[in-house]
CSV table of C-alpha atoms and ligand atoms in Angstrom, one decimal:
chain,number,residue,atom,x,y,z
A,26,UNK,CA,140.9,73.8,78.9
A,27,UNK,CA,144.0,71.4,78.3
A,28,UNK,CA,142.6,67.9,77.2
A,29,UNK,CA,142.5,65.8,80.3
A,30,UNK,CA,142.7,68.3,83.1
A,31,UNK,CA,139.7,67.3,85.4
A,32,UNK,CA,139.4,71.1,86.8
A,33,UNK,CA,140.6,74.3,86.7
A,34,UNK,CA,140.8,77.3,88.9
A,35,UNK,CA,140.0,80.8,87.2
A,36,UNK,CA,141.4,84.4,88.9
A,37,UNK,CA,139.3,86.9,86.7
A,38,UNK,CA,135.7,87.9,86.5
A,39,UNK,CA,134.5,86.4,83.0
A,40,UNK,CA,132.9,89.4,82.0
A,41,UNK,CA,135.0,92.5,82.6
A,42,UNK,CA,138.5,90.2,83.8
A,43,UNK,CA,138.7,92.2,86.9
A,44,UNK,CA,140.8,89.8,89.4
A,45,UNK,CA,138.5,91.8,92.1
A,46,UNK,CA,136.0,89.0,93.1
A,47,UNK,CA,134.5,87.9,96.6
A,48,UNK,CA,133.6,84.6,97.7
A,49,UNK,CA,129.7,84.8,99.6
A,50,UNK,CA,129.0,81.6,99.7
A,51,UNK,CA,130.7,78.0,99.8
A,52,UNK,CA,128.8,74.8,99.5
A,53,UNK,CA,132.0,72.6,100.1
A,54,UNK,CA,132.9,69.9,97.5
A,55,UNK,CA,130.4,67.1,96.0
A,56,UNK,CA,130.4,65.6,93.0
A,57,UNK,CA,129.0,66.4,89.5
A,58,UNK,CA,125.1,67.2,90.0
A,59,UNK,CA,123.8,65.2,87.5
A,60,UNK,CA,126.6,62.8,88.1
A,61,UNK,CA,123.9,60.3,89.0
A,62,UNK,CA,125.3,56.1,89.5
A,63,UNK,CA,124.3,52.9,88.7
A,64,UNK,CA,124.0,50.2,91.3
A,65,UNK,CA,127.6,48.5,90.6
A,66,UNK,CA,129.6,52.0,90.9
A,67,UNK,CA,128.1,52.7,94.2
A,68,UNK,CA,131.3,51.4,95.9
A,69,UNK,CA,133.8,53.2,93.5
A,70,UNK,CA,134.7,56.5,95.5
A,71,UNK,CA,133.2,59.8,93.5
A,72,UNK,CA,135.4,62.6,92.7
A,73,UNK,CA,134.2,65.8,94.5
A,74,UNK,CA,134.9,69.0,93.4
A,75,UNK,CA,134.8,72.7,95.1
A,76,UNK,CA,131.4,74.6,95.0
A,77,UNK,CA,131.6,78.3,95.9
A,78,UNK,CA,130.3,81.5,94.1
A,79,UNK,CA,131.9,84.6,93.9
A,80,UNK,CA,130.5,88.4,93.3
A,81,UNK,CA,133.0,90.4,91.1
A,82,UNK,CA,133.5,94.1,92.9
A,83,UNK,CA,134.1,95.6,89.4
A,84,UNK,CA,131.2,94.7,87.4
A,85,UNK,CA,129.2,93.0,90.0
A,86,UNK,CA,128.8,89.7,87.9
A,87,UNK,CA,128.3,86.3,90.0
A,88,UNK,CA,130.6,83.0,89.1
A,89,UNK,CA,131.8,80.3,89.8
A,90,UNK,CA,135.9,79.9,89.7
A,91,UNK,CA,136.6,76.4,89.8
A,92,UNK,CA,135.7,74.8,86.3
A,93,UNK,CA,134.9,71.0,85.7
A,94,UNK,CA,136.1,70.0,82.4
A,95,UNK,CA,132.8,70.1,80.2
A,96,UNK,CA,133.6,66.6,78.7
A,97,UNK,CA,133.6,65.2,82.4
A,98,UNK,CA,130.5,67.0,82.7
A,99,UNK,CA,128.3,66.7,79.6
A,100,UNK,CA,129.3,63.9,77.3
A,101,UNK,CA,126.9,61.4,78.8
A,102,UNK,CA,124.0,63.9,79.9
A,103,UNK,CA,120.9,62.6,81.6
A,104,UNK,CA,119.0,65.5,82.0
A,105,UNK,CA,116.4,66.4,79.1
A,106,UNK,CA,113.6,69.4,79.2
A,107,UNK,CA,110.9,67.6,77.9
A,108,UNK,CA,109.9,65.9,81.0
A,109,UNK,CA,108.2,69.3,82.1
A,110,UNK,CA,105.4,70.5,80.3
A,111,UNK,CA,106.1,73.9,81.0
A,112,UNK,CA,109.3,73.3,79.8
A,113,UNK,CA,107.7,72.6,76.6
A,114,UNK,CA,105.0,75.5,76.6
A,115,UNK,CA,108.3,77.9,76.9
A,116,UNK,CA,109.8,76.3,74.1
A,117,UNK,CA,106.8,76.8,72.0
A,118,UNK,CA,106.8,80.4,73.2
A,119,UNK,CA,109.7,81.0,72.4
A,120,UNK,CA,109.8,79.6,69.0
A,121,UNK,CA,106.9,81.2,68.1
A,122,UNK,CA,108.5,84.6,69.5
A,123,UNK,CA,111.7,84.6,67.4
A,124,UNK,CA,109.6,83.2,64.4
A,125,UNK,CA,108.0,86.3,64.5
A,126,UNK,CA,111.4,88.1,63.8
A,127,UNK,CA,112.4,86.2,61.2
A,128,UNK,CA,111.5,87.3,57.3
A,129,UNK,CA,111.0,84.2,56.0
A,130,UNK,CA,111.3,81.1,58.5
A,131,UNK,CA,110.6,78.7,55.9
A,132,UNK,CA,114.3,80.1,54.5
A,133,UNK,CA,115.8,80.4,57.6
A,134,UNK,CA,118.2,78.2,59.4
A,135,UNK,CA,118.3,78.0,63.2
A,136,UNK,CA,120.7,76.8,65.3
A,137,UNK,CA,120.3,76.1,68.6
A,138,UNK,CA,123.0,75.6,71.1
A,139,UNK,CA,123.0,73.4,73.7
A,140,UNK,CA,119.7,71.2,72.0
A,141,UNK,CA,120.1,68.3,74.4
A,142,UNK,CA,117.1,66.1,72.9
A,143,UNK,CA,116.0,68.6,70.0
A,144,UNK,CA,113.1,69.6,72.3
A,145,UNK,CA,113.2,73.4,70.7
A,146,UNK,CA,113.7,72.5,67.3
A,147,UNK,CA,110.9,70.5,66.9
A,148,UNK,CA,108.8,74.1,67.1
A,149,UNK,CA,111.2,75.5,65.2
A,150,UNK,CA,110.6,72.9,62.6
A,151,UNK,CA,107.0,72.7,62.8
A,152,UNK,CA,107.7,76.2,60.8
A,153,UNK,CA,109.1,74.4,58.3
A,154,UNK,CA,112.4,75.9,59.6
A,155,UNK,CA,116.0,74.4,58.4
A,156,UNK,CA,117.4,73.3,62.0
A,157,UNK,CA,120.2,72.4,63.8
A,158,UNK,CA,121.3,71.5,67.4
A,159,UNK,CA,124.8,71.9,68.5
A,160,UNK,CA,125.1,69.5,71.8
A,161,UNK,CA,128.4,67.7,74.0
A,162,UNK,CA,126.4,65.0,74.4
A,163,UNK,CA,126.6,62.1,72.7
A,164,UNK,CA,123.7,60.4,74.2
A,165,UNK,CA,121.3,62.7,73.7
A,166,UNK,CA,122.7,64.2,69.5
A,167,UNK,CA,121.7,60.3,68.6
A,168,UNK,CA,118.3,60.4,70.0
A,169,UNK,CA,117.4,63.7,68.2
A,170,UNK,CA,119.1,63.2,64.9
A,171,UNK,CA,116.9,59.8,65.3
A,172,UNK,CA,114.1,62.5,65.9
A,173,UNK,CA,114.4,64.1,62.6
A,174,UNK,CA,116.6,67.1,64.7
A,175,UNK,CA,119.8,67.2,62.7
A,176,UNK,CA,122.6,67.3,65.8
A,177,UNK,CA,126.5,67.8,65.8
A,178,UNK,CA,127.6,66.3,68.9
A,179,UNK,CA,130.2,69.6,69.7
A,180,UNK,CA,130.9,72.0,72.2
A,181,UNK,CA,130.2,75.4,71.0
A,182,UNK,CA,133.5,77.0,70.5
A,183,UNK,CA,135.1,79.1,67.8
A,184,UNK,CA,136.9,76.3,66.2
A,185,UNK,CA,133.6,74.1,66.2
A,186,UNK,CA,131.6,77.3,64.9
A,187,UNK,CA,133.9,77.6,61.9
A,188,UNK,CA,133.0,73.8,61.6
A,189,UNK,CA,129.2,74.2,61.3
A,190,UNK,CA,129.9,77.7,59.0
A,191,UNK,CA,131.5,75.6,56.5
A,192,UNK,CA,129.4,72.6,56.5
A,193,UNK,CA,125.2,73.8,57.0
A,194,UNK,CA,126.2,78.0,56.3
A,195,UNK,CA,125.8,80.5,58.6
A,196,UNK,CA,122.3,80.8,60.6
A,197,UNK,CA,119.6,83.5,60.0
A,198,UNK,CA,118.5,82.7,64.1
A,199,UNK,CA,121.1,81.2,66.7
A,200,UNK,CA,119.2,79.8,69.9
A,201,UNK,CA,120.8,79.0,73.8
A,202,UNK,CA,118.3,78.5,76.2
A,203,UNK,CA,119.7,77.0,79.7
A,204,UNK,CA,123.6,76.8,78.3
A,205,UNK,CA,125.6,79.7,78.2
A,206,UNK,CA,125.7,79.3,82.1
A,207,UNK,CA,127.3,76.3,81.4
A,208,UNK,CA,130.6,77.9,79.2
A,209,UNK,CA,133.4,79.0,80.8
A,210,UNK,CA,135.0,81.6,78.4
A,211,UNK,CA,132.0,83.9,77.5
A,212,UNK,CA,134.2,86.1,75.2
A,213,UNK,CA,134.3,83.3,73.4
A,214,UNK,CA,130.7,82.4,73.1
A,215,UNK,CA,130.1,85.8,71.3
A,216,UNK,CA,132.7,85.4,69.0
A,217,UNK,CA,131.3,81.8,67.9
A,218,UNK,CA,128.2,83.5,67.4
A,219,UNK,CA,129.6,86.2,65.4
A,220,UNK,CA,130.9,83.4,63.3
A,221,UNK,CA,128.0,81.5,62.7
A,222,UNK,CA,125.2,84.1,62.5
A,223,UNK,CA,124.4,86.2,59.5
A,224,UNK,CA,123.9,89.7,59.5
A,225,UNK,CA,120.6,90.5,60.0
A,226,UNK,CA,120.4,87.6,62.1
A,227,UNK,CA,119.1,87.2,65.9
A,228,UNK,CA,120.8,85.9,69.0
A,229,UNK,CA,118.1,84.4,71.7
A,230,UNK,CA,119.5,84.0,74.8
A,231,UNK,CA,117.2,81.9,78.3
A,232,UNK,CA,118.4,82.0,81.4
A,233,UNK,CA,117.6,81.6,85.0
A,234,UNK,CA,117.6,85.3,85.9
A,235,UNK,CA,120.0,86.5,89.3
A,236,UNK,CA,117.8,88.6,90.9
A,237,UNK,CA,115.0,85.5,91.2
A,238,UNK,CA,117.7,83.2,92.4
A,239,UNK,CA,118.6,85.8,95.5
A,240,UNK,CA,115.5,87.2,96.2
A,241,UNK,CA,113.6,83.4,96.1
A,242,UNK,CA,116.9,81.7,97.8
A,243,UNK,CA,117.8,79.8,95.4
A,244,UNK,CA,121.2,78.2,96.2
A,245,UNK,CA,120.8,74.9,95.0
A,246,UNK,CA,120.7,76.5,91.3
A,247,UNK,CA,124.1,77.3,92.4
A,248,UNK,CA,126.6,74.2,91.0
A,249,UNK,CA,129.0,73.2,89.0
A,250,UNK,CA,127.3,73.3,85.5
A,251,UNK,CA,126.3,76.4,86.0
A,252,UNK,CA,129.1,78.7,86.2
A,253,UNK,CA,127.8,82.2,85.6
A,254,UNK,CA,124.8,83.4,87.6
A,255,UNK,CA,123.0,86.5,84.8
A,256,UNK,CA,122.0,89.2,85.4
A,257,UNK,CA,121.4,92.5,82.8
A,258,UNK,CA,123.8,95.2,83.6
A,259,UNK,CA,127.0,92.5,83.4
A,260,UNK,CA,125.5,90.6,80.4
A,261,UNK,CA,125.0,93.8,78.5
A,262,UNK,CA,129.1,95.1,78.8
A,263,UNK,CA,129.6,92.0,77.0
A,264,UNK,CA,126.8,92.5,74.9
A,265,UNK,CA,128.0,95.6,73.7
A,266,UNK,CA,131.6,94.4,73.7
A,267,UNK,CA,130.7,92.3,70.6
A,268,UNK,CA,128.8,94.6,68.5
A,269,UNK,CA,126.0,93.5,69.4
A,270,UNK,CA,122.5,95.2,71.3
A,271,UNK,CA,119.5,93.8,73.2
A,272,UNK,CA,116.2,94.4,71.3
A,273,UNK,CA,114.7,92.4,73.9
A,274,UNK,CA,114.1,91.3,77.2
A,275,UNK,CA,111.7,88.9,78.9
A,276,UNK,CA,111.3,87.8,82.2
A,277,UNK,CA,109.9,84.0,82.4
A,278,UNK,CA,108.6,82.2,85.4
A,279,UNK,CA,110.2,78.8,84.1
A,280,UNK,CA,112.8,77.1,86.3
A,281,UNK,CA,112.0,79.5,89.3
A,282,UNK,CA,112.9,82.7,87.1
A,283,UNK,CA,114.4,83.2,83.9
A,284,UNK,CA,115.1,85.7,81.3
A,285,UNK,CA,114.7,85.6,77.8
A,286,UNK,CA,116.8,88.3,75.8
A,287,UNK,CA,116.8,89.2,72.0
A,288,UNK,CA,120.6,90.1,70.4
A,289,UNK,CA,121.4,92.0,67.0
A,290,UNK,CA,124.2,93.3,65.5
A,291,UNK,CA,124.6,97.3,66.2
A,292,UNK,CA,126.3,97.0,62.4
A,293,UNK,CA,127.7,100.8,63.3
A,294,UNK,CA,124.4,102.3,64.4
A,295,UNK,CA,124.1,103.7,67.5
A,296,UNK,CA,122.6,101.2,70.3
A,297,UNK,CA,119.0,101.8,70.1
A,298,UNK,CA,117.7,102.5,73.8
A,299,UNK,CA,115.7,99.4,75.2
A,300,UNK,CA,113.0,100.3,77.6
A,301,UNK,CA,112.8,96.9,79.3
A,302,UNK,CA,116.4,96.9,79.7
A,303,UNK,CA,116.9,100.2,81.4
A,304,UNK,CA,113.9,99.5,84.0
A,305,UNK,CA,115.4,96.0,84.9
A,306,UNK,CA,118.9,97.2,85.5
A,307,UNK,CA,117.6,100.0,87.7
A,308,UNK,CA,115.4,97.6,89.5
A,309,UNK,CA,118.6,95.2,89.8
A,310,UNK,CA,120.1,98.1,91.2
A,311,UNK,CA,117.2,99.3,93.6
A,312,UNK,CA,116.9,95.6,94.9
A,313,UNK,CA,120.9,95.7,95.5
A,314,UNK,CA,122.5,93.4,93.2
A,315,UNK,CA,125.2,94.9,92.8
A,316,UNK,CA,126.2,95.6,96.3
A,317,UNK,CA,127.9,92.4,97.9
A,318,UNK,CA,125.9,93.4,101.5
A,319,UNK,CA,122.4,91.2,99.1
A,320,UNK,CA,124.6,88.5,98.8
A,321,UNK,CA,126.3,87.6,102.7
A,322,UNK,CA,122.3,88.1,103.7
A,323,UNK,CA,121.1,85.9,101.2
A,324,UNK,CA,123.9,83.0,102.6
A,325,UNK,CA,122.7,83.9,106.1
A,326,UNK,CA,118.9,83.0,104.8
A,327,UNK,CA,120.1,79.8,103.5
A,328,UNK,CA,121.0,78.6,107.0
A,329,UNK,CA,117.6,79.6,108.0
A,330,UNK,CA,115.8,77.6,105.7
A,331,UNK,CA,118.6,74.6,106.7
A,332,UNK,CA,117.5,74.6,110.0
A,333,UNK,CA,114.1,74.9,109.6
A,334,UNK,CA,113.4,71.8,107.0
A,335,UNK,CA,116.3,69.8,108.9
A,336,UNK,CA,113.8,70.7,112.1
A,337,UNK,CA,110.8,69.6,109.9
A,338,UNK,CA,112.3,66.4,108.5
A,339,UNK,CA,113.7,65.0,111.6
A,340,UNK,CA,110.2,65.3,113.5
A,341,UNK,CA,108.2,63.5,110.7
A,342,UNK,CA,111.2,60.6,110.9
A,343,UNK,CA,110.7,60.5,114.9
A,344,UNK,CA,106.8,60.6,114.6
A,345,UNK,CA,107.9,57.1,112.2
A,346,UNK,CA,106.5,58.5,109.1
A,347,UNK,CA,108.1,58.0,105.8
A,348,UNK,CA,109.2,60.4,103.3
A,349,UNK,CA,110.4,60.4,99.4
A,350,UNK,CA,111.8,62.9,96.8
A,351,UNK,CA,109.9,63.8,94.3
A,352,UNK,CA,112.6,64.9,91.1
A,353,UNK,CA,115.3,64.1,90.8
A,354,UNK,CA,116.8,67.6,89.5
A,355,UNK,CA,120.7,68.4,89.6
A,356,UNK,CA,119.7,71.3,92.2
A,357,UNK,CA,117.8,68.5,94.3
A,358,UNK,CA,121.6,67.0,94.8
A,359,UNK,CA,123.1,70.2,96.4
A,360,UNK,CA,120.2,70.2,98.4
A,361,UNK,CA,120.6,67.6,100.3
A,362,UNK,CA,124.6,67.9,99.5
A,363,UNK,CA,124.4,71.0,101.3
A,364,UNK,CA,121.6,70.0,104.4
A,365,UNK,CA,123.0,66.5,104.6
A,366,UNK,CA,119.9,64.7,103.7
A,367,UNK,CA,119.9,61.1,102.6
A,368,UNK,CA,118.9,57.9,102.6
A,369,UNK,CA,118.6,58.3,106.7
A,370,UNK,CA,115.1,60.6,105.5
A,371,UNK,CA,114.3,59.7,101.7
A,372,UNK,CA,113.6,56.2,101.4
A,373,UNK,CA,113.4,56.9,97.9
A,374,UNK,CA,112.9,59.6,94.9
A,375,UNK,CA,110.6,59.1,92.3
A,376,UNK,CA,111.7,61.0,88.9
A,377,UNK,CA,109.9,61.1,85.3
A,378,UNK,CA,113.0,61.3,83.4
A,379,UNK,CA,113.5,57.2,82.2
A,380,UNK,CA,117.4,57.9,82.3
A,381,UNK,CA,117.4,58.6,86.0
A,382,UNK,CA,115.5,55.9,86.9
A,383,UNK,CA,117.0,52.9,88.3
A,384,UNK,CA,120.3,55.1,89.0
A,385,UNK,CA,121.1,56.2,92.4
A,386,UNK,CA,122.0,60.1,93.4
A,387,UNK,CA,125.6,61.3,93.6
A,388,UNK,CA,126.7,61.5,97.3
A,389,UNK,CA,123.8,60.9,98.9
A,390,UNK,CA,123.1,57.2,96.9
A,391,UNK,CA,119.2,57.8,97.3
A,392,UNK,CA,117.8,55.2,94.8
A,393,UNK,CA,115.6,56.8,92.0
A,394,UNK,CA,112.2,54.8,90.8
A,395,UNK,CA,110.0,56.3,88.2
A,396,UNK,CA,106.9,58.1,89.6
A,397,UNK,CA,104.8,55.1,89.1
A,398,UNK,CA,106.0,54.1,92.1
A,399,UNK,CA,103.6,56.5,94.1
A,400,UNK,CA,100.8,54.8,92.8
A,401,UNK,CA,101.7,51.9,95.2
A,402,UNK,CA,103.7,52.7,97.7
A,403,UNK,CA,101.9,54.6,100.9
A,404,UNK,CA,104.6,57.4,101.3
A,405,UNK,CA,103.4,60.2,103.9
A,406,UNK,CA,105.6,63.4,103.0
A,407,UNK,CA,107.0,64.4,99.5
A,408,UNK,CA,110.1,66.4,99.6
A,409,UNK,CA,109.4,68.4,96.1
A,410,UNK,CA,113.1,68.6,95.1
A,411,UNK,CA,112.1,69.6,91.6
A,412,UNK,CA,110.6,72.9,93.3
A,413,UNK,CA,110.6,75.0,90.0
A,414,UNK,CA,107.6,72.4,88.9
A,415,UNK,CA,105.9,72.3,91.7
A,416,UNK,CA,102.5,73.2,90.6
A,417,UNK,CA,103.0,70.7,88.1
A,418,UNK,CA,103.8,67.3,90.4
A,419,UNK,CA,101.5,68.1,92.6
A,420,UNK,CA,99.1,68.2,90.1
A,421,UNK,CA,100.2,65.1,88.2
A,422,UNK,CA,99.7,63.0,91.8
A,423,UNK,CA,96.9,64.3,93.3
A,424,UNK,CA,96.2,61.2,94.3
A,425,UNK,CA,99.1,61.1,96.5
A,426,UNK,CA,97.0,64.1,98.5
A,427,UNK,CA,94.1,61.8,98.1
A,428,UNK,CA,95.0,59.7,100.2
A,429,UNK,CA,96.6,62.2,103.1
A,430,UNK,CA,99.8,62.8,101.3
A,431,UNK,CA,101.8,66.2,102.0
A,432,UNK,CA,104.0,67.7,99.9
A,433,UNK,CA,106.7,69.5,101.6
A,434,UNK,CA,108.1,72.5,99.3
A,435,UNK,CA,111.8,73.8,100.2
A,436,UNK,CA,112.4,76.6,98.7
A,437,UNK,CA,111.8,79.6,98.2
A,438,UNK,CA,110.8,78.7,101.8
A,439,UNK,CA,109.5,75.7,103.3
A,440,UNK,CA,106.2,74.6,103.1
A,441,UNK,CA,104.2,71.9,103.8
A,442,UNK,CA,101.1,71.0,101.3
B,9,DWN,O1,120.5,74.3,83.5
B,9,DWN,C1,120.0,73.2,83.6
B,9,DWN,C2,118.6,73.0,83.9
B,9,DWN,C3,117.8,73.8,82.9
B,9,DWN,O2,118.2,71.7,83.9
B,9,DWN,C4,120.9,72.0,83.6
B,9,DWN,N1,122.2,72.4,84.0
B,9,DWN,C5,120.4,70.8,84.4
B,9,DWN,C6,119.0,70.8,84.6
B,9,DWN,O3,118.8,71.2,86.0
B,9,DWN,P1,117.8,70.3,86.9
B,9,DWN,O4,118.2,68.9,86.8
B,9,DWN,O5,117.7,71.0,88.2
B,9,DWN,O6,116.5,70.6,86.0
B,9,DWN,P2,115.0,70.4,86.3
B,9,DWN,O7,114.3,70.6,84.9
B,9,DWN,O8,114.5,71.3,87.3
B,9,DWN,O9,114.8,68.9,86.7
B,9,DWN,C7,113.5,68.5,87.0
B,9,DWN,C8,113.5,67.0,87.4
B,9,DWN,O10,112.2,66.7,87.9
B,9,DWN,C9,113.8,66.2,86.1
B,9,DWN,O11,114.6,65.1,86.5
B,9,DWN,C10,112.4,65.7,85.8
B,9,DWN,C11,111.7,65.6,87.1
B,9,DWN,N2,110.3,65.8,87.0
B,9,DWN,C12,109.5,64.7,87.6
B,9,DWN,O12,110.0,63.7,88.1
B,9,DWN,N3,108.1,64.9,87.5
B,9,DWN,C13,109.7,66.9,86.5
B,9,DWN,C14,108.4,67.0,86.4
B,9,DWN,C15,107.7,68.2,85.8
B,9,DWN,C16,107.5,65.9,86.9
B,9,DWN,O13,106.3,66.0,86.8
């Protein structure tokens, strides 16, 4: 992307380039999700930029068209993993997983893509590991290399992978959980890894899986740092486009549905059949993912659910009782982007994460407090816009229920607890 352009507009389906893709759903224009503001900007007026997803006839692959330039979006990056313990028992998992496949760890170098605040690499280094995180954002490479987590504060590109080759030597494990979603030009994201990873190396791969987001409707996943939507039969043309082959495939119940997926080089041999592969792709196509009918009924369910919590909220506000957030997650701003909720129903949103605190949401300018705050404050309802942790706010502040608090849960549908 040229240097300064704030957006651009791609034609072609980032997996196969087919110029054969349909729109299903448009969420209008808003700003940046996690494009959270401080108190002084409130009164500069936010840039907004288009928000609609696209299925791709050809190869059945779901995107996003309209690209944010990534410096707009993740040089200054609030958002960091380890506020969720879950988040953090994945991690561990997962570093225990790929340890497993490694000869020697202790020899090994691992580079993770994307490592925001080192969160991963800490496991990784706890085997004695060499690491190294490869993150956009300023902010957060300080705090880690502060941490002990060696960061280059980069996007991951080919030019940046030579980079990294030259100066720590090519990795025996490369790492992405929760970024290649993020990355416009996936061709190029397997060439940087062909770059930096040795042979016999692995290639992890974590992302929020497609079939979860349709089948548990969710659409606020859908936004602008996330501009591919995964699923197994697209990921794996590219998979194979590169040389490489899937040796393994998890599904995770972190951030409402995930998959975890295990890359090597083919290195000339014939691609070795995958038995967790093949039954997900035919279950992706039993459950129709690859038929564009799944998609204009799972737009029509979103309205559903808009009308219903709209409904919900606006009879709790007339019965004069008061309601907060609870997260303050990127998806929780199209949420209320998308069912117009703001400061007229949430008085407030409490959120762990210390960055976000203080800050006000994009659009909406709900003010954000740390969860401290519901200690105090007699709040009736809690809109859980952090849905994907659920279990785990509402067991944090039971207190909250205690003392007759409901939680009010939105997707997959809406709840009241
Ligand atoms: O891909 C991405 C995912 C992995 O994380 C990024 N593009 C951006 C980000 O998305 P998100 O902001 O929707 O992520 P989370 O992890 O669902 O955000 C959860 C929010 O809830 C955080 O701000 C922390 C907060 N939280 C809280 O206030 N109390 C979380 C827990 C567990 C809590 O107890």
């Amino acid at each position: 992307m040229e240097k300064n352009t704030e957006i651009r507009k791609v034609e072609k389906c980032r997996i196969c380039e087919s110029k054969n893709l349909h729109k299903f759903l448009d969420l209008g224009s808003m700003p940046i999700p996690n494009g959270f503001l401080k108190q002084e900007s409130l009164n500069i007026k936010e840039k907004k930029y288009p928000l609609a997803c696209f299925f791709c006839n050809s190869c059945g692959f779901v995107q996003l068209t309209h690209v944010v330039n990534p410096k707009i979006m993740f040089t200054n990056y609030v958002y960091i993993p380890s506020g969720a313990r879950v988040m953090m028992n994945n991690f561990s998992n997962l570093a225990n997983q790929v340890s497993k496949k490694l000869k020697n760890i202790k020899k090994s170098l691992v580079v993770d893509i994307g490592s925001n605040d080192g969160s991963l690499l800490k496991f990784f280094k706890s085997y004695n590991a060499k690491v190294l995180g490869i993150d956009p954002a300023k902010n957060l490479a300080k705090i880690a290399t502060k941490n002990g987590i060696p960061t280059e504060a980069l996007l991951f590109n080919e030019k940046n992978a030579k980079k990294i080759v030259k100066k720590w030597g090519k990795a025996t494990a490369i790492t992405a959980t929760n970024v290649i979603a993020h990355i416009d030009d996936l061709h190029e994201v397997f060439k940087s890894v062909d770059l930096m990873l040795d042979d016999e190396g692995i290639f992890v791969t974590e992302f929020p899986y497609l079939l979860d987001l349709v089948e548990k409707n969710q659409f606020d996943t859908i936004y602008h740092e996330h501009l591919s939507y995964f699923s197994l039969k697209p990921w794996n043309l590219l998979v194979e486009k590169f040389g490489f082959e899937i040796i393994g495939v998890r599904r995770l119940l972190i951030h409402g549905g995930s998959i975890r997926i295990m890359h090597k080089r083919k290195n000339g041999k014939k691609t070795t059949k995958n038995k967790t592969l093949e039954y997900l792709i035919s279950l992706e196509e039993d459950r129709g993912l690859y038929k564009i009918k799944t998609y204009e009924n799972f737009a029509k369910r979103l309205e559903k659910i808009k009308t219903e919590l709209k409904n919900l909220l606006y009879k709790i506000k007339k019965d004069k009782k008061k309601i907060i957030g609870h997260g303050a997650p990127a998806k929780g701003n199209v949420l209320m982007h998308y069912f117009d909720i703001g400061k007229e129903t949430l008085d407030y949103i409490v959120d762990s994460t210390p960055y976000k605190q203080g800050l006000f949401t994009p659009e909406k300018h709900v003010p954000i407090y740390s969860d401290e705050k519901l200690k105090t404050d007699e709040a009736d309802y809690s809109l859980i816009l952090a849905w994907n942790f659920s279990d785990e706010i509402m067991s944090k502040h039971r207190g909250f229920k205690k003392r007759g608090g409901k939680f009010i849960i939105p997707i997959p549908e809406v709840k009241i607890i």
